[in-house]
Amino acid sequence: MSEVKVSVVMPVYNASRYLEETLGYVLNQTLREIELICVDDGSTDDSLDILKRYKEQDKRLMIVCQKNQYAGVARNNGLAVANGKYVIFWDADDIFREDALEKLYQKAEEDSAQITICAANKYDEAYDVKILTNTYLVKDRLPENVPFERKEIDKYLFTFAANVPWNKLYLRSFVLEHKLQFENRKQANDAYFVMMSLFYAKKFSVVDETLIDYRIGTESSTTDRVSDTPLCACEAYETVWNELKKLGGYDGDIEQSFVNKILNSTMYILSIQNTYDAFKTVFDYLKNTLYVELQMEHKNEDYFYNLNNYADYKMIIDCCAEEFLVYKMKMMSEDTRRKNSRIRELRERRNALIEQRNSLKEERAQLKKELAECKKVNKQQKKILDSRTVRYALKLKRILTLNGRLKKKSK
């Protein structure tokens, strides 16, 4: 096998429903010098059988087996046997453009970047719809020029890209140099790896194209099981916070970026809880522990990037979980009323445009009818003018006119 340009590490756990489709996306990439390292995380379905069958067909596929220890450990075990100059961590149920790796690899090589990031969208499996989003790469927070150094983006270091590893191509030597590892958590096991890699990186590049569709609404989606371990993400962020302080990097723009990341992420974590007990657990932890540790009460409004989330934070500090839920329900109700009002306005505008279009169609039809009549008359006139009798008459008229002029001159 030729030199491996990119190692694709893929945790696999009971992914048989989408696995063959995803393996096709990876093994059919236009960049051929790749290896696909699939780490079976103790699957109980036929995922492992599918992997073995595909391995027989394509020797670039490597299988690593482990007992069920979740995706973080699986990624670490895959990274340990990777050979590529670059490494990327893809999931077993997502959708990848066939030139995704080639685009990322070429950009990383061109710019000598340690991390190269691309845009992505969501694909809702339940409704079979693609959701356009800037969540995974917030382009209006990027520096003017690409590539860029970390110091150029310190203020938005933790908020210009999402805390996911699958839209980021990493220089493997950079990952090994800083001994970056995924955490052994059931949820949010990638937060530490992603955030610390952003902190350590000196040079970034960006592929300004949507190369990945992240599948949501599936049984295997970790976000659908977030209430099983509601504090996982919060604890992961605390680990990052402690590490940043230990390294002496938690101040100024970095601190502001981190605090804003925590605020935005924790508001999202609250919003996706699917039981009241889990919601209250997160709410109380944020109010009494995490927000206090981050000294957010000493930050003024101008410190925060998202004023809606800041308003929610102020409410959390001033009320209990039940009151906050009532507040959010009222806000959602008002938001629904505004959206319904806007929908009515758009419908009225649409109906007016339809009427205008129909009127223009009628006017166009009338004009076409009149044009056809004009063409018909012109054709008849031309036919008359082209007739022999008319030609003789016109010739006779010219002769008579000429004779009349000659007679006048002779007089």
GROMACS .gro file of C-alpha atoms in nm:
model
  411
    1MET     CA    1   0.000   0.000   0.000
    2SER     CA    2   0.128   0.351  -0.085
    3GLU     CA    3   0.191   0.614   0.179
    4VAL     CA    4  -0.127   0.685   0.377
    5LYS     CA    5  -0.231   1.047   0.345
    6VAL     CA    6  -0.536   1.034   0.572
    7SER     CA    7  -0.642   0.790   0.843
    8VAL     CA    8  -1.018   0.781   0.899
    9VAL     CA    9  -1.100   0.657   1.249
   10MET     CA   10  -1.460   0.541   1.286
   11PRO     CA   11  -1.621   0.410   1.607
   12VAL     CA   12  -1.888   0.151   1.527
   13TYR     CA   13  -2.157   0.047   1.771
   14ASN     CA   14  -2.474  -0.126   1.650
   15ALA     CA   15  -2.459   0.082   1.332
   16SER     CA   16  -2.570  -0.185   1.084
   17ARG     CA   17  -2.864   0.022   0.959
   18TYR     CA   18  -2.634   0.285   0.803
   19LEU     CA   19  -2.294   0.117   0.809
   20GLU     CA   20  -2.282  -0.012   0.452
   21GLU     CA   21  -2.392   0.325   0.317
   22THR     CA   22  -2.129   0.507   0.523
   23LEU     CA   23  -1.853   0.262   0.433
   24GLY     CA   24  -1.936   0.333   0.071
   25TYR     CA   25  -1.900   0.707   0.126
   26VAL     CA   26  -1.555   0.657   0.280
   27LEU     CA   27  -1.406   0.387   0.058
   28ASN     CA   28  -1.523   0.566  -0.258
   29GLN     CA   29  -1.352   0.892  -0.168
   30THR     CA   30  -1.165   1.053  -0.456
   31LEU     CA   31  -0.856   1.062  -0.234
   32ARG     CA   32  -0.745   0.701  -0.265
   33GLU     CA   33  -0.439   0.701  -0.034
   34ILE     CA   34  -0.642   0.654   0.284
   35GLU     CA   35  -0.695   0.394   0.551
   36LEU     CA   36  -1.026   0.338   0.728
   37ILE     CA   37  -0.988   0.218   1.087
   38CYS     CA   38  -1.321   0.089   1.215
   39VAL     CA   39  -1.331   0.027   1.589
   40ASP     CA   40  -1.615  -0.206   1.683
   41ASP     CA   41  -1.729  -0.100   2.030
   42GLY     CA   42  -1.880  -0.434   2.131
   43SER     CA   43  -2.168  -0.425   1.882
   44THR     CA   44  -2.450  -0.673   1.939
   45ASP     CA   45  -2.595  -0.648   1.588
   46ASP     CA   46  -2.427  -0.757   1.264
   47SER     CA   47  -2.199  -0.451   1.236
   48LEU     CA   48  -1.884  -0.660   1.280
   49ASP     CA   49  -1.993  -0.906   1.009
   50ILE     CA   50  -2.046  -0.614   0.770
   51LEU     CA   51  -1.701  -0.479   0.851
   52LYS     CA   52  -1.539  -0.817   0.786
   53ARG     CA   53  -1.717  -0.849   0.452
   54TYR     CA   54  -1.601  -0.505   0.341
   55LYS     CA   55  -1.246  -0.574   0.459
   56GLU     CA   56  -1.229  -0.869   0.220
   57GLN     CA   57  -1.320  -0.634  -0.064
   58ASP     CA   58  -1.092  -0.343   0.031
   59LYS     CA   59  -0.762  -0.394   0.213
   60ARG     CA   60  -0.754  -0.027   0.319
   61LEU     CA   61  -1.008  -0.114   0.588
   62MET     CA   62  -0.868  -0.212   0.928
   63ILE     CA   63  -1.084  -0.357   1.208
   64VAL     CA   64  -1.015  -0.305   1.577
   65CYS     CA   65  -1.240  -0.473   1.835
   66GLN     CA   66  -1.302  -0.369   2.194
   67LYS     CA   67  -1.563  -0.429   2.461
   68ASN     CA   68  -1.826  -0.158   2.489
   69GLN     CA   69  -1.642   0.145   2.627
   70TYR     CA   70  -1.807   0.419   2.417
   71ALA     CA   71  -1.685   0.630   2.128
   72GLY     CA   72  -1.409   0.815   2.312
   73VAL     CA   73  -1.210   0.504   2.393
   74ALA     CA   74  -1.282   0.366   2.045
   75ARG     CA   75  -1.135   0.678   1.884
   76ASN     CA   76  -0.827   0.655   2.104
   77ASN     CA   77  -0.774   0.291   2.009
   78GLY     CA   78  -0.813   0.377   1.642
   79LEU     CA   79  -0.571   0.669   1.672
   80ALA     CA   80  -0.315   0.438   1.833
   81VAL     CA   81  -0.283   0.229   1.515
   82ALA     CA   82  -0.323   0.510   1.259
   83ASN     CA   83  -0.051   0.559   0.998
   84GLY     CA   84  -0.171   0.859   0.800
   85LYS     CA   85  -0.006   1.199   0.786
   86TYR     CA   86  -0.347   1.336   0.882
   87VAL     CA   87  -0.629   1.186   1.084
   88ILE     CA   88  -1.002   1.254   1.094
   89PHE     CA   89  -1.270   1.104   1.319
   90TRP     CA   90  -1.588   1.018   1.131
   91ASP     CA   91  -1.908   0.859   1.262
   92ALA     CA   92  -2.065   0.542   1.123
   93ASP     CA   93  -2.400   0.695   1.032
   94ASP     CA   94  -2.314   1.024   0.862
   95ILE     CA   95  -2.302   1.131   0.498
   96PHE     CA   96  -1.977   1.245   0.337
   97ARG     CA   97  -1.921   1.412   0.002
   98GLU     CA   98  -1.703   1.192  -0.218
   99ASP     CA   99  -1.431   1.460  -0.244
  100ALA     CA  100  -1.441   1.556   0.125
  101LEU     CA  101  -1.104   1.406   0.217
  102GLU     CA  102  -0.937   1.531  -0.100
  103LYS     CA  103  -1.059   1.887  -0.036
  104LEU     CA  104  -0.946   1.881   0.329
  105TYR     CA  105  -0.613   1.715   0.252
  106GLN     CA  106  -0.524   1.952  -0.031
  107LYS     CA  107  -0.610   2.256   0.179
  108ALA     CA  108  -0.411   2.128   0.478
  109GLU     CA  109  -0.108   2.063   0.258
  110GLU     CA  110  -0.138   2.394   0.076
  111ASP     CA  111  -0.155   2.594   0.402
  112SER     CA  112   0.060   2.371   0.628
  113ALA     CA  113  -0.225   2.372   0.878
  114GLN     CA  114  -0.245   2.166   1.195
  115ILE     CA  115  -0.625   2.173   1.187
  116THR     CA  116  -0.835   2.214   0.871
  117ILE     CA  117  -1.208   2.267   0.916
  118CYS     CA  118  -1.503   2.240   0.677
  119ALA     CA  119  -1.868   2.341   0.692
  120ALA     CA  120  -2.147   2.087   0.749
  121ASN     CA  121  -2.524   2.059   0.752
  122LYS     CA  122  -2.770   1.839   0.939
  123TYR     CA  123  -2.981   1.564   0.787
  124ASP     CA  124  -3.295   1.478   0.981
  125GLU     CA  125  -3.354   1.109   0.931
  126ALA     CA  126  -3.705   1.118   1.079
  127TYR     CA  127  -3.832   1.382   0.834
  128ASP     CA  128  -3.596   1.312   0.543
  129VAL     CA  129  -3.492   1.675   0.522
  130LYS     CA  130  -3.159   1.854   0.507
  131ILE     CA  131  -3.118   2.141   0.755
  132LEU     CA  132  -2.883   2.418   0.649
  133THR     CA  133  -2.684   2.554   0.943
  134ASN     CA  134  -2.373   2.756   1.024
  135THR     CA  135  -2.339   2.581   1.362
  136TYR     CA  136  -2.037   2.373   1.264
  137LEU     CA  137  -1.839   2.658   1.108
  138VAL     CA  138  -1.939   3.015   1.198
  139LYS     CA  139  -1.794   3.196   0.899
  140ASP     CA  140  -1.859   3.550   1.023
  141ARG     CA  141  -1.622   3.482   1.314
  142LEU     CA  142  -1.332   3.382   1.093
  143PRO     CA  143  -1.039   3.618   1.030
  144GLU     CA  144  -1.035   3.793   0.696
  145ASN     CA  145  -0.754   3.580   0.557
  146VAL     CA  146  -0.717   3.200   0.548
  147PRO     CA  147  -0.501   3.032   0.671
  148PHE     CA  148  -0.475   3.206   1.006
  149GLU     CA  149  -0.284   3.173   1.332
  150ARG     CA  150  -0.444   3.113   1.669
  151LYS     CA  151  -0.369   3.464   1.795
  152GLU     CA  152  -0.590   3.599   1.515
  153ILE     CA  153  -0.895   3.418   1.650
  154ASP     CA  154  -0.842   3.403   2.028
  155LYS     CA  155  -1.164   3.596   2.097
  156TYR     CA  156  -1.368   3.331   1.911
  157LEU     CA  157  -1.136   3.033   1.955
  158PHE     CA  158  -1.400   2.812   2.117
  159THR     CA  159  -1.702   2.951   1.931
  160PHE     CA  160  -1.603   2.972   1.562
  161ALA     CA  161  -1.644   2.594   1.517
  162ALA     CA  162  -1.856   2.332   1.690
  163ASN     CA  163  -1.721   2.089   1.949
  164VAL     CA  164  -1.718   1.797   1.706
  165PRO     CA  165  -1.414   1.618   1.563
  166TRP     CA  166  -1.571   1.498   1.238
  167ASN     CA  167  -1.547   1.826   1.042
  168LYS     CA  168  -1.178   1.871   1.133
  169LEU     CA  169  -0.873   1.717   0.968
  170TYR     CA  170  -0.585   1.695   1.215
  171LEU     CA  171  -0.215   1.673   1.145
  172ARG     CA  172  -0.143   1.347   1.325
  173SER     CA  173   0.203   1.451   1.448
  174PHE     CA  174   0.037   1.754   1.612
  175VAL     CA  175  -0.212   1.528   1.794
  176LEU     CA  176   0.066   1.299   1.913
  177GLU     CA  177   0.292   1.589   2.016
  178HIS     CA  178   0.031   1.721   2.258
  179LYS     CA  179  -0.084   1.373   2.366
  180LEU     CA  180  -0.443   1.461   2.283
  181GLN     CA  181  -0.696   1.194   2.382
  182PHE     CA  182  -1.070   1.156   2.390
  183GLU     CA  183  -1.228   1.116   2.732
  184ASN     CA  184  -1.386   0.797   2.855
  185ARG     CA  185  -1.738   0.937   2.887
  186LYS     CA  186  -2.071   0.805   2.767
  187GLN     CA  187  -2.161   1.150   2.632
  188ALA     CA  188  -1.952   1.455   2.533
  189ASN     CA  189  -1.636   1.243   2.516
  190ASP     CA  190  -1.504   1.464   2.233
  191ALA     CA  191  -1.527   1.804   2.410
  192TYR     CA  192  -1.185   1.786   2.573
  193PHE     CA  193  -1.008   1.664   2.257
  194VAL     CA  194  -1.161   1.928   2.032
  195MET     CA  195  -1.126   2.225   2.267
  196MET     CA  196  -0.769   2.145   2.372
  197SER     CA  197  -0.667   2.088   2.010
  198LEU     CA  198  -0.802   2.434   1.925
  199PHE     CA  199  -0.603   2.577   2.214
  200TYR     CA  200  -0.275   2.405   2.119
  201ALA     CA  201  -0.295   2.465   1.743
  202LYS     CA  202  -0.080   2.739   1.594
  203LYS     CA  203  -0.221   2.739   1.241
  204PHE     CA  204  -0.571   2.676   1.105
  205SER     CA  205  -0.717   2.648   0.759
  206VAL     CA  206  -1.072   2.628   0.628
  207VAL     CA  207  -1.248   2.461   0.336
  208ASP     CA  208  -1.538   2.695   0.270
  209GLU     CA  209  -1.767   2.418   0.146
  210THR     CA  210  -2.024   2.188   0.301
  211LEU     CA  211  -1.863   1.845   0.285
  212ILE     CA  212  -2.061   1.654   0.551
  213ASP     CA  213  -2.424   1.595   0.649
  214TYR     CA  214  -2.457   1.507   1.017
  215ARG     CA  215  -2.745   1.264   1.061
  216ILE     CA  216  -2.989   1.340   1.345
  217GLY     CA  217  -3.314   1.180   1.458
  218THR     CA  218  -3.168   0.829   1.464
  219GLU     CA  219  -3.176   0.564   1.734
  220SER     CA  220  -2.797   0.574   1.751
  221SER     CA  221  -2.775   0.951   1.794
  222THR     CA  222  -2.605   1.036   2.124
  223THR     CA  223  -2.801   1.361   2.151
  224ASP     CA  224  -3.120   1.157   2.173
  225ARG     CA  225  -2.987   0.989   2.491
  226VAL     CA  226  -2.847   1.299   2.658
  227SER     CA  227  -3.075   1.274   2.963
  228ASP     CA  228  -2.924   0.937   3.054
  229THR     CA  229  -2.613   1.123   3.175
  230PRO     CA  230  -2.722   1.488   3.198
  231LEU     CA  231  -2.402   1.627   3.355
  232CYS     CA  232  -2.154   1.461   3.118
  233ALA     CA  233  -2.098   1.770   2.903
  234CYS     CA  234  -2.079   2.007   3.200
  235GLU     CA  235  -1.816   1.788   3.364
  236ALA     CA  236  -1.621   1.770   3.037
  237TYR     CA  237  -1.615   2.149   3.016
  238GLU     CA  238  -1.490   2.167   3.374
  239THR     CA  239  -1.204   1.935   3.280
  240VAL     CA  240  -1.109   2.169   2.994
  241TRP     CA  241  -1.136   2.471   3.225
  242ASN     CA  242  -0.903   2.315   3.481
  243GLU     CA  243  -0.654   2.219   3.210
  244LEU     CA  244  -0.650   2.571   3.065
  245LYS     CA  245  -0.585   2.719   3.408
  246LYS     CA  246  -0.306   2.469   3.471
  247LEU     CA  247  -0.140   2.564   3.142
  248GLY     CA  248  -0.167   2.934   3.222
  249GLY     CA  249  -0.376   3.001   2.915
  250TYR     CA  250  -0.702   3.105   3.079
  251ASP     CA  251  -0.714   3.485   3.053
  252GLY     CA  252  -0.816   3.771   2.825
  253ASP     CA  253  -0.973   3.673   2.494
  254ILE     CA  254  -0.931   3.302   2.566
  255GLU     CA  255  -1.132   3.334   2.888
  256GLN     CA  256  -1.403   3.536   2.712
  257SER     CA  257  -1.425   3.281   2.432
  258PHE     CA  258  -1.444   2.994   2.681
  259VAL     CA  259  -1.713   3.157   2.897
  260ASN     CA  260  -1.926   3.230   2.590
  261LYS     CA  261  -1.880   2.873   2.470
  262ILE     CA  262  -1.994   2.739   2.805
  263LEU     CA  263  -2.296   2.970   2.817
  264ASN     CA  264  -2.410   2.881   2.465
  265SER     CA  265  -2.348   2.510   2.510
  266THR     CA  266  -2.514   2.480   2.850
  267MET     CA  267  -2.825   2.659   2.727
  268TYR     CA  268  -2.842   2.404   2.449
  269ILE     CA  269  -2.785   2.119   2.696
  270LEU     CA  270  -3.077   2.246   2.904
  271SER     CA  271  -3.300   2.269   2.598
  272ILE     CA  272  -3.250   1.907   2.486
  273GLN     CA  273  -3.319   1.734   2.817
  274ASN     CA  274  -3.620   1.505   2.778
  275THR     CA  275  -3.708   1.448   3.145
  276TYR     CA  276  -3.776   1.700   3.419
  277ASP     CA  277  -3.536   1.529   3.661
  278ALA     CA  278  -3.251   1.559   3.411
  279PHE     CA  279  -3.343   1.922   3.340
  280LYS     CA  280  -3.344   2.012   3.709
  281THR     CA  281  -3.013   1.832   3.764
  282VAL     CA  282  -2.846   2.039   3.493
  283PHE     CA  283  -3.020   2.361   3.600
  284ASP     CA  284  -2.909   2.331   3.962
  285TYR     CA  285  -2.553   2.239   3.862
  286LEU     CA  286  -2.524   2.541   3.634
  287LYS     CA  287  -2.672   2.782   3.885
  288ASN     CA  288  -2.491   2.661   4.195
  289THR     CA  289  -2.162   2.528   4.057
  290LEU     CA  290  -2.045   2.590   3.702
  291TYR     CA  291  -2.159   2.951   3.654
  292VAL     CA  292  -2.027   3.035   4.000
  293GLU     CA  293  -1.686   2.881   3.928
  294LEU     CA  294  -1.660   3.077   3.605
  295GLN     CA  295  -1.745   3.398   3.796
  296MET     CA  296  -2.003   3.488   3.536
  297GLU     CA  297  -2.182   3.721   3.775
  298HIS     CA  298  -1.886   3.961   3.739
  299LYS     CA  299  -1.920   3.983   3.359
  300ASN     CA  300  -2.133   4.260   3.210
  301GLU     CA  301  -2.367   4.226   2.915
  302ASP     CA  302  -2.108   4.346   2.661
  303TYR     CA  303  -1.891   4.047   2.749
  304PHE     CA  304  -2.134   3.802   2.590
  305TYR     CA  305  -2.182   3.726   2.220
  306ASN     CA  306  -2.540   3.597   2.240
  307LEU     CA  307  -2.767   3.834   2.431
  308ASN     CA  308  -3.062   3.591   2.430
  309ASN     CA  309  -2.850   3.334   2.612
  310TYR     CA  310  -2.726   3.604   2.848
  311ALA     CA  311  -3.088   3.694   2.931
  312ASP     CA  312  -3.156   3.328   3.004
  313TYR     CA  313  -2.850   3.314   3.229
  314LYS     CA  314  -2.979   3.611   3.429
  315MET     CA  315  -3.311   3.434   3.472
  316ILE     CA  316  -3.139   3.116   3.594
  317ILE     CA  317  -2.955   3.312   3.860
  318ASP     CA  318  -3.276   3.479   3.980
  319CYS     CA  319  -3.521   3.188   3.982
  320CYS     CA  320  -3.570   2.816   4.037
  321ALA     CA  321  -3.600   2.541   3.776
  322GLU     CA  322  -3.983   2.549   3.771
  323GLU     CA  323  -3.993   2.927   3.728
  324PHE     CA  324  -3.736   2.911   3.451
  325LEU     CA  325  -3.944   2.653   3.265
  326VAL     CA  326  -4.250   2.878   3.291
  327TYR     CA  327  -4.040   3.170   3.165
  328LYS     CA  328  -3.914   2.966   2.868
  329MET     CA  329  -4.267   2.849   2.788
  330LYS     CA  330  -4.383   3.212   2.779
  331MET     CA  331  -4.088   3.304   2.558
  332MET     CA  332  -4.166   3.014   2.327
  333SER     CA  333  -4.530   3.119   2.315
  334GLU     CA  334  -4.435   3.475   2.222
  335ASP     CA  335  -4.189   3.346   1.966
  336THR     CA  336  -4.460   3.121   1.820
  337ARG     CA  337  -4.699   3.417   1.797
  338ARG     CA  338  -4.434   3.624   1.619
  339LYS     CA  339  -4.360   3.341   1.378
  340ASN     CA  340  -4.731   3.282   1.311
  341SER     CA  341  -4.775   3.654   1.246
  342ARG     CA  342  -4.482   3.647   1.008
  343ILE     CA  343  -4.624   3.337   0.839
  344ARG     CA  344  -4.956   3.519   0.788
  345GLU     CA  345  -4.774   3.818   0.641
  346LEU     CA  346  -4.580   3.593   0.405
  347ARG     CA  347  -4.897   3.409   0.303
  348GLU     CA  348  -5.072   3.737   0.228
  349ARG     CA  349  -4.771   3.852   0.029
  350ARG     CA  350  -4.763   3.519  -0.152
  351ASN     CA  351  -5.135   3.543  -0.239
  352ALA     CA  352  -5.084   3.899  -0.364
  353LEU     CA  353  -4.795   3.783  -0.580
  354ILE     CA  354  -5.005   3.493  -0.712
  355GLU     CA  355  -5.282   3.737  -0.808
  356GLN     CA  356  -5.027   3.965  -0.971
  357ARG     CA  357  -4.877   3.670  -1.155
  358ASN     CA  358  -5.221   3.557  -1.278
  359SER     CA  359  -5.298   3.911  -1.391
  360LEU     CA  360  -4.971   3.928  -1.578
  361LYS     CA  361  -5.045   3.591  -1.735
  362GLU     CA  362  -5.381   3.721  -1.860
  363GLU     CA  363  -5.217   4.039  -1.988
  364ARG     CA  364  -4.950   3.837  -2.157
  365ALA     CA  365  -5.208   3.611  -2.318
  366GLN     CA  366  -5.396   3.918  -2.449
  367LEU     CA  367  -5.076   4.069  -2.585
  368LYS     CA  368  -4.988   3.740  -2.753
  369LYS     CA  369  -5.336   3.736  -2.908
  370GLU     CA  370  -5.296   4.093  -3.033
  371LEU     CA  371  -4.949   4.017  -3.165
  372ALA     CA  372  -5.086   3.715  -3.350
  373GLU     CA  373  -5.356   3.938  -3.507
  374CYS     CA  374  -5.092   4.191  -3.610
  375LYS     CA  375  -4.883   3.919  -3.766
  376LYS     CA  376  -5.191   3.792  -3.948
  377VAL     CA  377  -5.271   4.138  -4.087
  378ASN     CA  378  -4.909   4.195  -4.186
  379LYS     CA  379  -4.906   3.862  -4.363
  380GLN     CA  380  -5.223   3.949  -4.550
  381GLN     CA  381  -5.083   4.290  -4.644
  382LYS     CA  382  -4.762   4.134  -4.767
  383LYS     CA  383  -4.963   3.883  -4.969
  384ILE     CA  384  -5.161   4.162  -5.127
  385LEU     CA  385  -4.850   4.368  -5.202
  386ASP     CA  386  -4.682   4.064  -5.353
  387SER     CA  387  -4.975   3.995  -5.592
  388ARG     CA  388  -4.922   4.055  -5.969
  389THR     CA  389  -5.213   4.298  -6.000
  390VAL     CA  390  -5.081   4.520  -5.720
  391ARG     CA  391  -4.730   4.512  -5.862
  392TYR     CA  392  -4.864   4.627  -6.200
  393ALA     CA  393  -5.074   4.895  -6.035
  394LEU     CA  394  -4.778   5.030  -5.842
  395LYS     CA  395  -4.565   5.023  -6.155
  396LEU     CA  396  -4.836   5.209  -6.349
  397LYS     CA  397  -4.862   5.464  -6.068
  398ARG     CA  398  -4.491   5.531  -6.082
  399ILE     CA  399  -4.508   5.571  -6.465
  400LEU     CA  400  -4.801   5.812  -6.445
  401THR     CA  401  -4.630   6.008  -6.172
  402LEU     CA  402  -4.314   6.032  -6.380
  403ASN     CA  403  -4.512   6.143  -6.691
  404GLY     CA  404  -4.684   6.411  -6.491
  405ARG     CA  405  -4.351   6.549  -6.377
  406LEU     CA  406  -4.216   6.549  -6.734
  407LYS     CA  407  -4.519   6.739  -6.865
  408LYS     CA  408  -4.476   7.005  -6.602
  409LYS     CA  409  -4.112   7.050  -6.697
  410SER     CA  410  -4.194   7.072  -7.072
  411LYS     CA  411  -4.437   7.357  -7.006
   0.00000   0.00000   0.00000
